[in-house]
């Protein structure tokens, strides 16, 4: 595998000559003035190889789209700082509470974290390919007037989408962290959280804090509590907010790991339930997934907690990219060389790879693939 990459055929790969062709129908149907590839990552520690793989492929794909269609492209890195930082259980009722990175660390510490762990690789990839990029934290996103107006407009129609966003309970989780100074705890599963839409410009959220009891927060387009939405709910609002109207507009492409394929089916159904047509759904690109020898997604959390073994052939740097034995520029070059191989044939792109296999691909001094017959 260090010299050849052989991939099986699939229905999708058989329909394509190039991996980027999966986006061609959307681009030709409504030609955009520019394209933005959106990559989201939970900021909950050092990135691992799966994160770096998706990020580097996003840059490589952006360059291919720019060169092929002559459309300016850029990368938007969505730093999800609402990932849980610590968890606690109320002993009186068993309800779970969480404190997210945004509330636990604060804005400056999060900015420093992103600059230290993610920005160097983005800068290196951007310089190599000439693809501009920008970083937006979820804290910044949820505070924007456009995002909040989108959420407020969604509330009257949320009943149509709630079973898609939460198929087991029908209750999409909204967390408004406790506003008391230095608190920031919120109900993880929103058991006591209630939302009342006062008018088109204002909603009141009532919730219960683990330490301070009941509280109420008013949310408007320009002020109010921190809107911490559960994953599918957050993606629904984000993608509604990003829905453009090419031509002469921006086409947003959601770039995700292969593990998101199943979840995106629910998000797309929710988007249609609140009024979008199929043609208005966001464009999506699912990148190869890094898996263990059992076929499960490579999870640094499970390995760190001792709930899953370290897969054979997995180097330390693959779980914490800070341990890469070289410079960040060398790491970017190796990632882009691997991206070129994966993008050389749709068979190589639309599939999963074992952690050991990815390790061999990224460290091999010379790589070439076996073309499709």
Short mmCIF file of C-alpha atoms in Angstrom, two decimals:
data_model
loop_
_atom_site.label_atom_id
_atom_site.label_comp_id
_atom_site.label_asym_id
_atom_site.label_seq_id
_atom_site.Cartn_x
_atom_site.Cartn_y
_atom_site.Cartn_z
CA UNK A 1 0.00 0.00 0.00
CA UNK A 2 3.00 2.29 0.31
CA UNK A 3 3.38 2.33 -3.48
CA UNK A 4 -0.09 1.42 -4.78
CA UNK A 5 -3.61 2.35 -3.74
CA UNK A 6 -6.29 -0.01 -4.98
CA UNK A 7 -9.92 0.84 -4.27
CA UNK A 8 -13.10 -1.05 -5.11
CA UNK A 9 -15.71 0.39 -7.42
CA UNK A 10 -18.95 1.82 -6.03
CA UNK A 11 -22.17 3.13 -7.55
CA UNK A 12 -21.14 6.74 -6.96
CA UNK A 13 -17.54 6.31 -8.09
CA UNK A 14 -18.71 4.56 -11.24
CA UNK A 15 -20.82 7.59 -12.15
CA UNK A 16 -17.93 10.06 -11.87
CA UNK A 17 -14.72 10.81 -13.72
CA UNK A 18 -13.47 13.16 -11.00
CA UNK A 19 -14.38 13.39 -7.33
CA UNK A 20 -15.44 17.04 -7.67
CA UNK A 21 -18.02 16.01 -10.29
CA UNK A 22 -20.35 15.26 -7.39
CA UNK A 23 -20.78 19.06 -7.07
CA UNK A 24 -21.07 19.79 -10.79
CA UNK A 25 -24.91 19.58 -11.06
CA UNK A 26 -25.33 22.23 -8.36
CA UNK A 27 -22.70 24.54 -9.84
CA UNK A 28 -24.09 24.33 -13.38
CA UNK A 29 -27.75 24.58 -12.36
CA UNK A 30 -27.30 27.87 -10.51
CA UNK A 31 -23.84 29.28 -11.32
CA UNK A 32 -22.48 31.11 -8.27
CA UNK A 33 -20.24 34.16 -8.15
CA UNK A 34 -18.06 32.42 -5.58
CA UNK A 35 -17.93 29.26 -3.48
CA UNK A 36 -17.23 28.80 0.20
CA UNK A 37 -16.34 25.37 1.57
CA UNK A 38 -17.45 25.20 5.20
CA UNK A 39 -15.54 22.91 7.55
CA UNK A 40 -16.68 22.54 11.16
CA UNK A 41 -14.61 21.04 13.98
CA UNK A 42 -15.26 20.68 17.68
CA UNK A 43 -12.61 22.58 19.61
CA UNK A 44 -12.13 20.04 22.38
CA UNK A 45 -8.39 19.49 22.36
CA UNK A 46 -5.65 18.79 19.87
CA UNK A 47 -6.82 17.64 16.41
CA UNK A 48 -6.26 14.06 15.26
CA UNK A 49 -5.63 12.67 11.80
CA UNK A 50 -9.31 12.49 10.85
CA UNK A 51 -9.66 16.24 11.45
CA UNK A 52 -6.51 17.06 9.48
CA UNK A 53 -7.64 14.79 6.64
CA UNK A 54 -10.97 16.58 6.17
CA UNK A 55 -9.39 20.03 6.49
CA UNK A 56 -6.65 19.34 3.94
CA UNK A 57 -9.11 17.74 1.51
CA UNK A 58 -11.32 20.82 1.80
CA UNK A 59 -8.42 23.02 0.70
CA UNK A 60 -7.43 20.61 -2.08
CA UNK A 61 -11.02 20.39 -3.34
CA UNK A 62 -11.38 24.17 -3.23
CA UNK A 63 -8.32 24.51 -5.47
CA UNK A 64 -9.69 21.94 -7.94
CA UNK A 65 -13.07 23.68 -8.12
CA UNK A 66 -11.42 27.06 -8.62
CA UNK A 67 -9.19 25.79 -11.38
CA UNK A 68 -11.90 23.84 -13.17
CA UNK A 69 -14.79 26.30 -13.03
CA UNK A 70 -12.91 29.57 -12.74
CA UNK A 71 -14.94 30.54 -9.66
CA UNK A 72 -13.25 32.13 -6.63
CA UNK A 73 -13.26 29.74 -3.67
CA UNK A 74 -12.40 30.04 -0.01
CA UNK A 75 -12.51 28.02 3.21
CA UNK A 76 -14.63 28.90 6.24
CA UNK A 77 -13.45 27.09 9.34
CA UNK A 78 -16.23 26.85 11.91
CA UNK A 79 -14.59 26.35 15.32
CA UNK A 80 -17.25 24.73 17.47
CA UNK A 81 -16.37 26.03 20.92
CA UNK A 82 -19.68 24.84 22.36
CA UNK A 83 -18.31 21.32 22.81
CA UNK A 84 -18.78 20.03 26.40
CA UNK A 85 -15.87 20.95 28.68
CA UNK A 86 -17.23 19.37 31.85
CA UNK A 87 -20.35 17.41 32.84
CA UNK A 88 -22.25 17.06 36.10
CA UNK A 89 -25.37 15.26 37.35
CA UNK A 90 -28.05 16.72 39.62
CA UNK A 91 -28.28 14.16 42.47
CA UNK A 92 -31.93 15.02 43.12
CA UNK A 93 -33.33 14.12 39.70
CA UNK A 94 -30.47 12.63 37.68
CA UNK A 95 -30.56 15.38 35.04
CA UNK A 96 -27.29 16.03 33.26
CA UNK A 97 -25.68 19.44 33.01
CA UNK A 98 -22.79 20.65 30.93
CA UNK A 99 -20.40 23.57 30.74
CA UNK A 100 -19.05 24.21 27.27
CA UNK A 101 -15.56 25.32 26.27
CA UNK A 102 -16.88 28.79 25.47
CA UNK A 103 -18.16 29.32 29.01
CA UNK A 104 -15.34 27.49 30.79
CA UNK A 105 -12.36 29.07 29.02
CA UNK A 106 -13.58 32.44 27.79
CA UNK A 107 -13.08 34.21 24.47
CA UNK A 108 -9.37 35.01 24.72
CA UNK A 109 -8.37 31.50 25.83
CA UNK A 110 -10.39 29.99 22.97
CA UNK A 111 -8.81 32.35 20.46
CA UNK A 112 -5.40 31.31 21.72
CA UNK A 113 -6.40 27.64 21.48
CA UNK A 114 -7.53 27.96 17.85
CA UNK A 115 -4.43 29.97 16.94
CA UNK A 116 -2.16 27.38 18.52
CA UNK A 117 -3.79 24.13 17.34
CA UNK A 118 -5.48 24.93 14.02
CA UNK A 119 -4.34 28.19 12.50
CA UNK A 120 -0.76 27.07 11.63
CA UNK A 121 -1.98 24.19 9.44
CA UNK A 122 -4.63 26.38 7.80
CA UNK A 123 -2.05 29.04 7.05
CA UNK A 124 0.32 26.47 5.52
CA UNK A 125 -2.42 24.90 3.38
CA UNK A 126 -3.67 28.31 2.30
CA UNK A 127 -0.21 29.45 1.20
CA UNK A 128 0.51 26.24 -0.68
CA UNK A 129 -2.72 26.36 -2.73
CA UNK A 130 -3.54 30.07 -2.83
CA UNK A 131 -6.93 29.45 -1.22
CA UNK A 132 -7.98 32.13 1.29
CA UNK A 133 -9.54 31.09 4.57
CA UNK A 134 -11.18 32.59 7.60
CA UNK A 135 -12.04 31.28 11.05
CA UNK A 136 -15.32 31.82 12.87
CA UNK A 137 -16.07 30.41 16.31
CA UNK A 138 -19.55 29.20 17.14
CA UNK A 139 -19.63 31.92 19.80
CA UNK A 140 -19.24 34.52 17.05
CA UNK A 141 -21.70 32.74 14.77
CA UNK A 142 -24.53 32.47 17.29
CA UNK A 143 -24.05 36.11 18.30
CA UNK A 144 -24.49 37.39 14.74
CA UNK A 145 -27.73 39.16 13.90
CA UNK A 146 -28.33 37.02 10.82
CA UNK A 147 -28.01 33.73 12.75
CA UNK A 148 -30.34 34.93 15.50
CA UNK A 149 -32.91 36.25 13.06
CA UNK A 150 -32.80 32.88 11.29
CA UNK A 151 -33.43 31.10 14.61
CA UNK A 152 -36.29 33.44 15.52
CA UNK A 153 -37.91 32.96 12.08
CA UNK A 154 -37.53 29.19 12.47
CA UNK A 155 -39.31 28.95 15.84
CA UNK A 156 -42.90 29.13 14.48
CA UNK A 157 -42.07 26.29 12.05
CA UNK A 158 -39.95 24.20 14.41
CA UNK A 159 -42.81 21.84 15.19
CA UNK A 160 -42.66 20.58 11.59
CA UNK A 161 -38.98 19.70 11.94
CA UNK A 162 -38.62 18.61 15.55
CA UNK A 163 -39.02 14.87 14.94
CA UNK A 164 -36.31 15.02 12.28
CA UNK A 165 -33.98 16.87 14.65
CA UNK A 166 -34.74 14.59 17.60
CA UNK A 167 -36.35 11.36 16.31
CA UNK A 168 -36.37 9.67 19.74
CA UNK A 169 -37.98 12.46 21.77
CA UNK A 170 -39.26 15.13 19.40
CA UNK A 171 -37.49 17.75 21.51
CA UNK A 172 -34.51 19.46 19.85
CA UNK A 173 -32.16 20.54 22.59
CA UNK A 174 -31.63 24.25 23.15
CA UNK A 175 -29.20 25.22 25.90
CA UNK A 176 -28.99 28.77 27.24
CA UNK A 177 -26.12 28.77 29.77
CA UNK A 178 -26.87 30.23 33.20
CA UNK A 179 -26.20 33.99 33.06
CA UNK A 180 -24.84 34.26 36.60
CA UNK A 181 -21.26 35.52 36.71
CA UNK A 182 -18.69 32.74 36.17
CA UNK A 183 -21.39 30.07 35.95
CA UNK A 184 -22.34 29.05 32.41
CA UNK A 185 -23.87 25.66 33.29
CA UNK A 186 -26.84 24.47 31.20
CA UNK A 187 -29.13 21.47 31.04
CA UNK A 188 -27.57 19.00 28.63
CA UNK A 189 -30.88 17.51 27.52
CA UNK A 190 -33.05 20.61 28.12
CA UNK A 191 -35.58 18.83 30.33
CA UNK A 192 -36.76 22.08 31.96
CA UNK A 193 -35.97 24.45 29.10
CA UNK A 194 -38.97 26.20 27.55
CA UNK A 195 -39.06 28.74 24.71
CA UNK A 196 -41.77 31.35 24.23
CA UNK A 197 -41.80 33.49 21.08
CA UNK A 198 -43.05 36.92 22.17
CA UNK A 199 -42.96 38.39 18.67
CA UNK A 200 -40.89 38.18 15.47
CA UNK A 201 -38.00 39.97 17.19
CA UNK A 202 -37.95 38.41 20.65
CA UNK A 203 -38.08 35.05 22.41
CA UNK A 204 -37.94 34.25 26.11
CA UNK A 205 -36.16 31.13 27.29
CA UNK A 206 -36.79 29.67 30.74
CA UNK A 207 -34.37 27.08 32.12
CA UNK A 208 -32.92 25.69 35.33
CA UNK A 209 -29.31 25.92 36.51
CA UNK A 210 -27.60 23.20 38.50
CA UNK A 211 -26.34 25.77 41.01
CA UNK A 212 -28.68 28.79 40.77
CA UNK A 213 -32.07 27.25 40.05
CA UNK A 214 -34.63 28.73 37.59
CA UNK A 215 -33.68 31.63 35.33
CA UNK A 216 -35.05 33.40 32.28
CA UNK A 217 -33.24 34.92 29.30
CA UNK A 218 -34.52 37.11 26.48
CA UNK A 219 -33.10 36.52 23.00
CA UNK A 220 -33.31 39.18 20.29
CA UNK A 221 -31.52 39.56 16.93
CA UNK A 222 -28.80 41.66 18.57
CA UNK A 223 -28.69 40.61 22.23
CA UNK A 224 -29.59 37.98 24.77
CA UNK A 225 -28.36 34.61 25.92
CA UNK A 226 -25.86 32.28 24.29
CA UNK A 227 -27.73 30.01 21.82
CA UNK A 228 -26.16 26.59 22.35
CA UNK A 229 -28.07 24.29 20.01
CA UNK A 230 -27.72 20.51 19.83
CA UNK A 231 -25.79 19.24 16.81
CA UNK A 232 -28.59 18.63 14.29
CA UNK A 233 -30.52 21.69 15.48
CA UNK A 234 -27.40 23.86 15.13
CA UNK A 235 -26.76 22.58 11.62
CA UNK A 236 -30.35 23.29 10.61
CA UNK A 237 -30.07 26.94 11.71
CA UNK A 238 -26.58 27.36 10.27
CA UNK A 239 -27.55 25.95 6.90
CA UNK A 240 -30.76 27.97 6.76
CA UNK A 241 -28.65 31.06 7.45
CA UNK A 242 -26.16 30.13 4.72
CA UNK A 243 -28.72 29.25 2.06
CA UNK A 244 -27.77 31.48 -0.85
CA UNK A 245 -29.48 32.28 -4.14
CA UNK A 246 -26.93 31.86 -6.97
CA UNK A 247 -26.36 33.05 -9.64
CA UNK A 248 -24.51 36.16 -8.53
CA UNK A 249 -24.44 34.80 -5.01
CA UNK A 250 -22.37 32.47 -2.87
CA UNK A 251 -22.63 28.70 -3.04
CA UNK A 252 -21.81 27.18 0.34
CA UNK A 253 -20.53 23.61 0.34
CA UNK A 254 -20.72 21.70 3.63
CA UNK A 255 -17.56 19.60 3.95
CA UNK A 256 -17.78 16.79 6.50
CA UNK A 257 -16.30 13.45 7.39
CA UNK A 258 -18.01 10.32 6.16
CA UNK A 259 -19.56 9.69 9.58
CA UNK A 260 -21.90 12.64 8.90
CA UNK A 261 -23.67 10.97 5.98
CA UNK A 262 -26.44 9.50 8.10
CA UNK A 263 -26.96 12.61 10.24
CA UNK A 264 -27.17 14.85 7.19
CA UNK A 265 -30.14 12.81 5.95
CA UNK A 266 -32.07 14.04 9.01
CA UNK A 267 -30.89 17.63 8.58
CA UNK A 268 -32.00 17.63 4.93
CA UNK A 269 -35.44 16.31 5.89
CA UNK A 270 -35.71 19.01 8.57
CA UNK A 271 -34.74 21.70 6.04
CA UNK A 272 -37.50 20.52 3.72
CA UNK A 273 -39.97 20.30 6.60
CA UNK A 274 -39.52 24.02 7.31
CA UNK A 275 -40.02 25.00 3.68
CA UNK A 276 -36.89 24.52 1.59
CA UNK A 277 -37.13 22.73 -1.73
CA UNK A 278 -34.66 20.06 -2.83
CA UNK A 279 -32.91 22.60 -5.04
CA UNK A 280 -32.38 24.89 -2.05
CA UNK A 281 -30.68 22.28 0.13
CA UNK A 282 -27.00 23.00 0.75
CA UNK A 283 -24.36 21.28 -1.33
CA UNK A 284 -22.48 18.61 0.62
CA UNK A 285 -19.14 16.88 0.28
CA UNK A 286 -18.37 13.86 2.46
CA UNK A 287 -14.68 13.08 2.87
CA UNK A 288 -13.11 9.68 3.59
CA UNK A 289 -13.51 8.46 7.14
CA UNK A 290 -10.62 7.09 9.21
CA UNK A 291 -11.68 3.87 10.95
CA UNK A 292 -10.25 1.22 13.25
CA UNK A 293 -9.78 -2.44 12.39
CA UNK A 294 -13.38 -3.07 13.51
CA UNK A 295 -14.73 -0.52 11.03
CA UNK A 296 -15.61 2.00 13.77
CA UNK A 297 -14.64 5.64 13.45
CA UNK A 298 -11.22 6.37 14.96
CA UNK A 299 -12.09 8.04 18.26
CA UNK A 300 -9.39 9.64 20.37
CA UNK A 301 -11.94 10.07 23.18
CA UNK A 302 -12.72 6.35 23.42
CA UNK A 303 -9.02 5.48 23.26
CA UNK A 304 -8.14 8.09 25.89
CA UNK A 305 -10.90 6.80 28.19
CA UNK A 306 -9.71 3.20 27.78
CA UNK A 307 -12.96 2.12 26.12
CA UNK A 308 -11.28 1.22 22.83
CA UNK A 309 -7.78 -0.06 22.09
CA UNK A 310 -5.24 1.85 20.07
CA UNK A 311 -5.52 0.36 16.57
CA UNK A 312 -2.48 -1.54 15.37
CA UNK A 313 -0.23 0.63 13.25
CA UNK A 314 -1.51 3.91 14.71
CA UNK A 315 1.27 6.32 15.60
CA UNK A 316 1.00 8.79 18.49
CA UNK A 317 0.87 11.77 16.12
CA UNK A 318 -2.29 10.41 14.52
CA UNK A 319 -4.21 10.97 17.77
CA UNK A 320 -2.48 14.27 18.57
CA UNK A 321 -1.06 16.00 15.53
CA UNK A 322 1.24 18.09 17.73
CA UNK A 323 3.42 14.98 17.90
CA UNK A 324 4.05 14.96 14.14
CA UNK A 325 7.84 14.39 13.75
CA UNK A 326 8.51 17.45 11.62
CA UNK A 327 7.42 20.99 10.85
CA UNK A 328 3.87 22.11 10.21
CA UNK A 329 4.85 22.96 6.64
CA UNK A 330 6.10 19.41 6.11
CA UNK A 331 2.87 18.08 7.61
CA UNK A 332 0.81 20.25 5.22
CA UNK A 333 2.88 19.05 2.26
CA UNK A 334 2.36 15.40 3.20
CA UNK A 335 -1.37 15.96 3.67
CA UNK A 336 -1.65 17.61 0.26
CA UNK A 337 0.35 14.85 -1.38
CA UNK A 338 -2.06 12.33 0.13
CA UNK A 339 -5.02 14.49 -0.93
CA UNK A 340 -3.73 14.41 -4.51
CA UNK A 341 -3.73 10.62 -4.37
CA UNK A 342 -7.22 10.40 -2.86
CA UNK A 343 -8.59 12.86 -5.41
CA UNK A 344 -6.91 11.13 -8.35
CA UNK A 345 -9.83 8.70 -8.69
CA UNK A 346 -13.37 8.82 -7.24
CA UNK A 347 -12.83 5.26 -6.04
CA UNK A 348 -10.13 6.50 -3.68
CA UNK A 349 -12.14 9.42 -2.37
CA UNK A 350 -15.55 7.95 -1.65
CA UNK A 351 -14.49 5.26 0.81
CA UNK A 352 -13.02 4.79 4.29
CA UNK A 353 -9.45 4.07 5.34
CA UNK A 354 -8.02 2.27 8.34
CA UNK A 355 -5.85 4.36 10.63
CA UNK A 356 -2.86 2.21 9.68
CA UNK A 357 -3.62 2.66 5.98
CA UNK A 358 -3.82 6.44 6.28
CA UNK A 359 -0.59 6.39 8.27
CA UNK A 360 1.18 4.56 5.46
CA UNK A 361 -0.28 6.88 2.81
CA UNK A 362 0.77 10.06 4.55
CA UNK A 363 4.28 8.95 5.42
CA UNK A 364 5.17 7.07 2.21
CA UNK A 365 7.91 8.88 0.27
CA UNK A 366 6.29 8.05 -3.07
CA UNK A 367 2.69 7.26 -3.79
CA UNK A 368 0.79 6.35 -6.91
CA UNK A 369 -2.63 4.86 -7.40
CA UNK A 370 -3.99 2.19 -9.66
CA UNK A 371 -6.31 3.89 -12.19
CA UNK A 372 -9.79 2.60 -12.77
CA UNK A 373 -10.07 0.30 -15.80
#
